[in-house]
C-alpha atoms as one frame of an Amber mdcrd trajectory, in Angstrom:
protein
-214.470 -62.776 -37.830-210.919 -61.809 -37.023-208.763 -60.620 -34.219-209.889
 -59.259 -30.898-213.446 -58.899 -32.231-213.702 -62.688 -32.279-213.974 -62.505
 -28.485-216.246 -59.484 -28.546-213.383 -57.012 -27.949-212.153 -56.211 -24.425
-215.725 -55.482 -23.310-216.773 -58.932 -24.558-213.922 -60.660 -22.716-214.413
 -58.665 -19.484-217.937 -57.237 -19.332-217.241 -55.255 -16.188-214.452 -53.225
 -17.701-215.143 -49.513 -18.148-215.039 -47.841 -21.559-211.983 -45.748 -20.627
-209.963 -48.739 -19.429-211.043 -50.728 -22.466-209.959 -48.047 -24.938-206.706
 -47.513 -23.034-205.863 -51.185 -23.236-206.568 -51.330 -26.959-204.443 -48.218
 -27.498-201.471 -49.731 -25.652-201.769 -53.114 -27.337-202.431 -51.731 -30.832
-199.803 -48.984 -30.757-196.908 -51.321 -30.280-197.081 -53.315 -33.477-194.697
 -51.143 -35.504-191.483 -51.443 -33.423-191.719 -55.215 -33.203-191.415 -55.688
 -36.951-187.648 -55.340 -36.988-187.142 -58.203 -34.502-187.263 -61.936 -34.965
-190.489 -63.462 -33.790-190.402 -66.146 -31.127-191.143 -69.723 -32.141-194.791
 -70.374 -32.862-195.587 -66.790 -33.871-194.662 -66.771 -37.564-196.811 -64.526
 -39.706-199.541 -66.244 -41.625-199.663 -69.351 -39.439-203.017 -70.406 -38.119
-201.827 -70.132 -34.510-200.107 -66.760 -34.832-201.070 -64.173 -32.195-203.404
 -61.526 -33.512-201.888 -58.659 -31.534-198.321 -58.054 -30.396-196.746 -55.494
 -28.101-193.333 -53.858 -27.964-190.921 -54.335 -25.112-191.363 -50.738 -24.035
-195.060 -49.940 -24.308-195.678 -46.302 -24.850-198.843 -44.415 -25.490-197.070
 -41.978 -27.759-196.733 -42.269 -31.538-194.323 -44.786 -32.977-192.891 -45.163
 -36.464-195.053 -47.085 -38.849-197.631 -46.661 -41.531-199.546 -43.415 -41.699
-203.176 -43.846 -40.894-202.779 -47.057 -38.900-203.165 -47.446 -35.127-200.070
 -46.423 -33.239-198.463 -44.817 -36.274-197.302 -41.324 -36.905-199.587 -39.311
 -39.119-203.298 -38.968 -38.795-204.458 -41.492 -36.161-208.073 -41.086 -37.179
-207.525 -41.979 -40.809-209.422 -45.038 -41.983-207.380 -45.508 -45.169-204.013
 -47.278 -45.465-201.136 -45.723 -47.345-201.745 -45.919 -51.107-198.708 -46.595
 -53.324-198.142 -44.352 -56.333-197.630 -45.523 -59.920-193.931 -46.195 -59.353
-194.716 -48.110 -56.179-197.339 -50.241 -57.933-194.892 -51.048 -60.733-192.225
 -52.076 -58.226-194.663 -54.301 -56.321-196.403 -56.003 -59.270-193.503 -56.025
 -61.716-195.822 -54.569 -64.366-195.809 -51.123 -65.934-198.996 -49.013 -65.690
-199.556 -49.538 -69.411-199.245 -53.310 -69.118-201.621 -53.377 -66.132-204.167
 -51.356 -68.109-203.752 -53.742 -71.067-204.466 -56.711 -68.783-207.691 -55.019
 -67.628-208.631 -54.417 -71.275-208.191 -58.140 -72.055-210.258 -59.104 -69.009
-212.975 -56.660 -70.078-213.055 -58.166 -73.565-213.526 -61.663 -72.151-216.173
 -60.476 -69.693-218.048 -58.836 -72.559-217.767 -62.068 -74.564-219.088 -64.151
 -71.671-222.245 -62.090 -71.307-222.662 -61.766 -75.045-222.784 -65.569 -75.303
-225.149 -65.875 -72.339-227.787 -63.598 -73.861-227.465 -64.609 -77.495-229.907
 -67.384 -76.603-232.376 -64.832 -75.213-232.125 -62.852 -78.455-233.394 -65.824
 -80.486-235.613 -67.400 -77.820-238.875 -67.294 -79.839-237.120 -69.171 -82.665
-235.737 -71.754 -80.221-239.247 -72.295 -78.841-240.537 -72.896 -82.357-237.640
 -75.158 -83.391-237.832 -77.446 -80.339-241.613 -77.025 -79.855-241.374 -76.084
 -76.158-243.369 -73.862 -73.771-242.412 -71.026 -71.439-241.318 -73.253 -68.555
-238.946 -75.256 -70.789-237.591 -72.020 -72.272-236.830 -70.738 -68.785-235.098
 -74.041 -68.050-232.427 -73.257 -70.675-231.114 -70.378 -68.602-231.702 -72.172
 -65.307-229.561 -75.176 -66.308-226.732 -72.901 -67.423-226.798 -70.804 -64.254
-227.066 -73.891 -62.037-223.947 -75.412 -63.611-222.107 -72.111 -63.322-223.191
 -71.844 -59.684-222.061 -75.372 -58.729-218.668 -75.032 -60.418-217.905 -71.548
 -59.038-216.676 -72.778 -55.597-214.346 -75.243 -57.318-212.687 -72.506 -59.346
-212.794 -70.181 -56.342-210.737 -72.688 -54.347-208.317 -73.191 -57.243-208.076
 -69.469 -57.951-206.875 -68.704 -54.410-204.101 -71.309 -54.660-202.982 -71.833
 -58.269-202.106 -69.844 -61.380-205.204 -67.892 -62.330-204.151 -67.211 -65.903
-203.998 -70.897 -66.894-207.258 -71.688 -65.112-209.019 -69.049 -67.204-207.386
 -70.216 -70.444-208.562 -73.797 -69.967-212.097 -72.812 -68.960-212.665 -70.420
 -71.853-211.285 -72.881 -74.439-213.687 -75.578 -73.175-216.621 -73.142 -73.143
-215.958 -72.103 -76.766-215.948 -75.698 -78.018-219.170 -76.590 -76.197-220.970
 -73.455 -77.434-220.024 -74.284 -81.015-221.275 -77.843 -80.580-224.637 -76.641
 -79.222-225.427 -74.985 -82.573-225.654 -78.371 -84.361-228.297 -80.045 -82.141
-231.358 -81.408 -84.020-234.872 -80.376 -83.032-235.861 -83.691 -81.445-233.036
 -83.552 -78.866-233.902 -80.595 -76.653-232.299 -82.389 -73.693-228.949 -82.175
 -75.486-229.283 -78.400 -75.763-229.853 -78.271 -72.002-226.747 -80.418 -71.436
-224.501 -78.233 -73.574-225.802 -75.048 -71.950-224.929 -76.606 -68.607-221.383
 -77.359 -69.753-220.970 -73.746 -70.880-221.056 -72.895 -67.162-217.500 -74.292
 -66.864-216.091 -71.362 -68.827-218.024 -68.709 -66.952-217.171 -70.196 -63.547
-213.459 -70.330 -64.385-213.485 -66.674 -65.361-215.984 -64.777 -63.225-214.578
 -66.014 -59.911-210.989 -65.146 -60.804-210.834 -62.057 -63.043-211.881 -59.467
 -60.387-209.154 -60.733 -58.037-206.526 -60.052 -60.715-207.707 -56.450 -60.940
-207.590 -56.202 -57.133-203.932 -57.315 -57.200-202.998 -54.694 -59.799-204.677
 -51.562 -58.404-205.774 -50.044 -55.093-208.219 -47.410 -53.778-209.816 -45.149
 -56.415-207.761 -46.728 -59.213-209.272 -50.096 -58.373-212.798 -48.653 -58.338
-212.274 -47.098 -61.771-210.877 -50.305 -63.247-213.697 -52.358 -61.765-216.241
 -49.954 -63.231-214.639 -50.455 -66.664-214.643 -54.226 -66.125-218.320 -54.274
 -65.155-219.310 -52.045 -68.066-218.823 -55.251 -70.045-221.768 -56.964 -68.322
-224.614 -54.781 -69.632-222.784 -54.006 -72.861-222.086 -57.683 -73.496-225.666
 -58.581 -72.601-226.974 -55.998 -75.055-224.605 -57.180 -77.760-225.872 -60.721
 -77.191-229.423 -59.650 -78.038-228.214 -57.628 -81.013-225.881 -60.304 -82.379
-228.479 -63.015 -81.878-231.242 -61.208 -83.729-229.128 -59.660 -86.508-227.040
 -62.748 -87.287-230.246 -64.791 -87.426-231.781 -62.292 -89.860-228.679 -62.195
 -92.053-228.154 -65.972 -92.154-231.839 -66.893 -92.146-231.116 -69.477 -89.441
-230.933 -68.912 -85.676-228.218 -71.584 -85.290-225.622 -69.186 -86.709-226.203
 -66.848 -83.773-224.524 -69.451 -81.519-221.473 -69.696 -83.795-220.230 -66.132
 -83.369-218.853 -66.198 -79.813-216.786 -69.433 -80.134-214.534 -67.798 -82.739
-214.114 -64.764 -80.526-213.356 -67.136 -77.640-210.269 -68.435 -79.461-209.015
 -64.844 -79.675-209.682 -64.463 -75.951-207.549 -67.499 -75.071-204.656 -66.189
 -77.173-204.847 -62.749 -75.539-204.926 -64.305 -72.071-201.882 -66.439 -72.808
-199.823 -63.659 -74.420-200.783 -60.536 -72.429-201.886 -61.464 -68.911-199.301
 -62.035 -66.176-199.991 -63.310 -62.667-199.463 -60.518 -60.057-198.604 -61.428
 -56.432-201.722 -61.815 -54.305-202.406 -58.888 -51.979-198.965 -57.304 -52.419
-200.297 -53.887 -53.469-202.230 -53.601 -50.189-199.400 -54.557 -47.848-196.750
 -52.212 -46.570-193.228 -53.176 -47.609-192.358 -54.553 -44.156-195.645 -56.378
 -43.590-195.523 -60.189 -43.489-196.843 -62.016 -46.570-200.326 -63.496 -46.449
-200.653 -67.268 -46.605-203.806 -69.164 -47.597-205.782 -70.755 -44.796-207.844
 -73.934 -45.018-211.017 -73.912 -47.094-213.191 -74.415 -44.016-211.440 -71.544
 -42.250-212.190 -69.371 -45.277-215.865 -70.334 -45.178-216.142 -69.652 -41.445
-214.557 -66.230 -41.829-216.848 -65.308 -44.739-219.962 -66.492 -42.884-219.002
 -64.250 -39.952-218.493 -61.218 -42.178-221.891 -59.430 -42.135-220.967 -56.957
 -44.872-220.091 -59.803 -47.232-223.226 -61.805 -46.377-225.691 -58.902 -46.608
-224.180 -57.380 -49.758-224.315 -60.843 -51.352-228.017 -61.074 -50.462-228.575
 -57.648 -52.014-226.724 -58.744 -55.129-228.903 -61.856 -55.201-231.913 -59.595
 -55.695-230.086 -57.854 -58.553-229.369 -61.244 -60.142-233.014 -62.338 -59.749
-234.336 -59.230 -61.489-231.730 -59.032 -64.255-231.954 -62.773 -64.942-235.724
 -62.601 -65.322-235.665 -59.515 -67.532-232.744 -60.772 -69.608-234.580 -63.869
 -70.741-238.196 -62.709 -70.794-238.193 -58.989 -71.668-237.874 -59.442 -75.481
-240.606 -62.110 -75.479-242.812 -59.922 -73.289-242.336 -56.908 -75.547-243.179
 -59.029 -78.602-246.404 -60.249 -76.958-247.250 -56.668 -76.035-246.916 -55.567
 -79.659-249.087 -58.479 -80.786-251.821 -57.455 -78.315-251.570 -53.830 -79.447
-251.858 -54.920 -83.084-248.451 -53.535 -84.058-246.886 -56.929 -84.925-248.370
 -60.124 -86.413-248.329 -63.139 -84.075-245.519 -65.682 -84.248-247.130 -68.830
 -85.688-245.662 -72.369 -85.673-243.262 -72.952 -88.557-242.632 -69.230 -89.123
-239.567 -67.204 -88.190-240.426 -64.784 -85.382-239.629 -61.377 -86.837-239.434
 -58.582 -84.286-237.225 -55.582 -83.558-237.686 -55.888 -79.787-234.557 -57.973
 -79.186-232.520 -55.344 -81.012-234.149 -52.413 -79.176-233.913 -54.097 -75.779
-230.268 -54.931 -76.477-229.489 -51.290 -77.257-231.310 -50.188 -74.098-229.361
 -52.731 -72.043-226.044 -51.460 -73.444-226.865 -47.815 -72.866-228.420 -48.194
 -69.427-225.550 -50.440 -68.336-222.870 -47.920 -69.262-224.888 -45.064 -67.780
-225.846 -46.929 -64.606-222.427 -48.394 -63.791-220.694 -45.065 -64.413-223.293
 -43.130 -62.455-223.137 -45.505 -59.488-219.339 -45.450 -59.271-219.135 -41.662
 -59.615-221.833 -40.961 -57.018-220.245 -43.417 -54.608-216.763 -41.970 -55.139
-217.943 -38.459 -54.373-219.949 -39.477 -51.312-217.154 -41.573 -49.761-215.317
 -38.435 -48.652-218.205 -37.426 -46.411-219.896 -40.779 -45.728-217.923 -44.055
 -45.337-221.163 -45.994 -45.876-221.666 -44.511 -49.343-221.179 -47.771 -51.277
-224.018 -49.825 -49.738-226.288 -46.765 -49.549-225.892 -46.097 -53.278-226.646
 -49.777 -53.985-229.753 -49.591 -51.799-230.940 -46.423 -53.529-230.461 -48.045
 -56.945-232.523 -51.135 -56.102-235.265 -49.332 -54.189-235.511 -46.743 -56.968
-235.655 -49.301 -59.779-238.545 -51.323 -58.289-241.409 -48.854 -58.990-240.172
 -48.100 -62.517-239.993 -51.787 -63.420-243.512 -52.240 -62.069-244.762 -49.300
 -64.145-243.076 -50.659 -67.282-245.107 -53.862 -66.924-248.340 -52.116 -65.998
-248.175 -49.748 -69.007-247.303 -52.405 -71.606-250.891 -52.949 -72.751-251.490
 -49.233 -73.234-248.236 -47.853 -74.687-245.098 -49.650 -75.795-243.229 -46.316
 -75.765-244.032 -45.755 -72.074-242.901 -49.320 -71.373-239.524 -48.677 -72.979
-239.096 -45.403 -71.053-239.770 -47.041 -67.692-237.524 -49.993 -68.569-234.757
 -47.534 -69.428-235.011 -45.755 -66.063-235.409 -48.980 -64.080-232.422 -50.713
 -65.715-230.237 -47.617 -65.261-230.925 -47.602 -61.510-230.451 -51.371 -61.330
-227.058 -51.173 -63.074-225.677 -48.826 -60.426-224.900 -51.877 -58.268-222.572
 -53.939 -60.456-219.141 -52.397 -59.863-219.892 -51.203 -56.317-220.833 -54.675
 -55.053-217.573 -56.068 -56.454-215.608 -53.279 -54.780-217.313 -53.963 -51.427
-216.295 -57.625 -51.594-212.676 -56.769 -52.402-212.200 -54.412 -49.464-214.041
 -56.383 -46.757-212.361 -59.722 -47.651-208.615 -60.362 -47.383-206.723 -61.193
 -50.622-206.073 -64.878 -49.890-209.777 -65.714 -49.832-211.194 -63.332 -52.444
-211.656 -65.947 -55.169-213.495 -68.108 -52.653-215.626 -65.103 -51.674-216.353
 -64.355 -55.339-217.311 -67.985 -55.845-219.721 -68.130 -52.944-221.259 -64.789
 -53.812-221.898 -66.305 -57.239-223.401 -69.430 -55.642-225.702 -67.435 -53.363
-226.750 -64.877 -55.968-227.485 -67.521 -58.583-228.968 -70.146 -56.271-231.570
 -67.696 -54.987-231.388 -65.344 -57.985-231.135 -65.931 -61.706-230.674 -69.722
 -61.563-234.326 -70.166 -60.748-235.940 -66.857 -61.635-236.294 -67.427 -65.438
-237.822 -70.860 -64.834-239.988 -69.534 -61.977-241.330 -66.716 -64.160-242.076
 -69.159 -66.986-243.708 -71.634 -64.594-245.972 -68.969 -63.093-246.874 -67.814
 -66.598-247.819 -71.346 -67.698-249.896 -71.958 -64.551-251.820 -68.713 -65.049
-252.554 -69.547 -68.691-254.126 -72.874 -67.710-257.009 -71.041 -66.055-257.665
 -68.696 -68.984-259.012 -69.310 -72.501-256.192 -69.729 -75.056-255.455 -66.401
 -76.755-252.622 -63.998 -77.461-254.014 -61.739 -74.734-253.838 -64.499 -72.113
-250.205 -65.235 -73.099-249.370 -61.561 -72.629-251.238 -61.186 -69.318-249.748
 -64.351 -67.830-246.181 -63.205 -68.526-246.993 -59.664 -67.371-248.294 -60.783
 -63.974-245.439 -63.224 -63.400-242.779 -60.578 -64.178-244.246 -58.235 -61.540
-242.529 -60.432 -58.950-239.263 -58.732 -59.947-240.297 -55.375 -58.468-240.936
 -56.901 -55.029-237.670 -58.840 -55.016-235.807 -55.641 -55.907-237.245 -53.892
 -52.861-236.045 -56.740 -50.617-232.557 -56.400 -52.089-232.529 -52.709 -51.255
-233.263 -53.582 -47.612-230.281 -55.988 -47.576-227.962 -53.200 -48.739-229.286
 -50.926 -46.007-228.269 -53.642 -43.558-224.808 -53.762 -45.156-224.360 -50.059
 -44.390-224.556 -50.809 -40.666-221.493 -53.109 -40.658-219.382 -51.864 -43.583
-216.963 -49.636 -41.621-215.919 -52.247 -39.082-215.511 -55.044 -41.610-213.460
 -52.897 -43.946-211.151 -51.808 -41.135-210.590 -55.366 -39.938-209.616 -56.476
 -43.456-207.163 -53.564 -43.766-205.498 -54.349 -40.444-205.199 -58.009 -41.396
-203.493 -57.193 -44.708-201.112 -54.776 -42.979-200.067 -57.498 -40.546-201.581
 -55.739 -37.519-204.346 -58.257 -36.977-204.252 -62.030 -37.205-206.973 -64.575
 -36.869-207.065 -66.578 -33.692-207.780 -70.292 -33.773-211.006 -71.651 -32.290
-209.350 -72.248 -28.892-206.861 -69.411 -29.027-207.713 -66.890 -26.329-204.247
 -65.435 -25.911-202.248 -62.378 -26.854-198.494 -61.749 -26.801-197.135 -59.563
 -24.002-193.372 -58.790 -23.872-191.553 -59.990 -20.768-187.970 -58.751 -20.469
-187.036 -58.794 -24.092-189.160 -61.678 -25.320-192.828 -62.197 -26.048-194.945
 -64.412 -23.825-198.434 -65.750 -24.598-200.899 -65.050 -21.806-204.705 -65.305
 -21.593-206.648 -62.225 -22.658-208.549 -62.187 -19.373-205.349 -61.859 -17.340
-204.412 -58.689 -19.217-207.866 -57.207 -18.774-207.996 -57.684 -14.999
């Protein structure tokens, strides 16, 4: 928590103070920030230092307007505006040193790599029945493949989050993706008696994803602002469902063409080499947070890692939106791994497909169809969510979390119906999956945008990292294994048959609908705090609000031409 709110505002510091006196004090203290910028600060009050005062006041306090940034407290312009001044294309080019075309090209490269990451992740799901046959494993071990990968990715994310806030992000991504490509290629040569080695290599693949997913969104945030940023993030997050769908498609089609599922794991490493070259040649490191600061605002300096964690833990919008995103990760992780296998078992029960027997190649079109559905629903859902949110923001500042809540709460019943109808009609199952995944995909870009505007630039990679940790720790790190474990436990109590295999997986997947509803409730909670947290982050970036240290209960009050630090309580009396 930052600024005056750390002490509960003036009402928290002096409970007996009336509302009118409280608001008057805040008006006088807040309105004087602009004139002070032209003067040298007294010793001990340098911008960005941990002990810097969080509010300052001019020598001649005046309740009237003062020069400054439109839309900020004490500035000329609209005092009620909640949005900072947005630079135009020429202003962005001057700040970042990159032309609009070059910035768009950087986003295109980042989108390509994001698509490649998710394509690799779900190639395994596209050939999962063949992997089960090759290594002779059950559902719980199959779920463990994804769980090991996500767990590694989750553990390494904070490391790259810390590095991404302090070092060159371009080179961090280059190294991670090169390592990931080599490990993925190596995993395609593992013999059938060494399943543990496949788990190890899938865990090492998490290095590449952690180095990229925690850093890439912060690059986009440092290139664009406001609606431009939302549009670019929506393009970036289109790559998640599209890449996931392409993973299913590439896995199943390459396996069919080569006659060996191992070749499905050899496609993305070659494309990874191209990704490293594009990163090295095209991407340039923009200055952190510069596009959100006014030209005369002090630069932002990184704080300690523990200070970052404390601030994030005290940011309710970040915490609650991360919990909501955790539900999204739980549902998508479960469906991503198990939906093709579930659809295949459904067709076997309906008599539309012969069963997959040991030693045979599992031939089914469900991975291809589910991949196409994932691509289409992802593009439709991400675009629909961003557009609805953009239109509603003008009339409702809580539009982002409300749209996320509506998407999750709306998807839950359709996912439940898709499972319930699978034994009667595979067509109805596909229709309900299509609707449910479209509503679920509405969250991707919006959640990323929420994080970027409620967290200051110098701790965004850390915030991305810990959102990844939380969402995967409680979401898709364990959900594929949990679904497989429940399925295996249910089958123990039933006679062995293809019907019992189908029913066990059907009942275990129904957990996803209930988790989705809980995620919708978390986003509703986010809507309560989103306005205040966004405003505090904006004021911090503009240099109008600084964090106080744990024992810092002082503000700066001018005394005859110089600023003096005095206790907050003495000003409020």
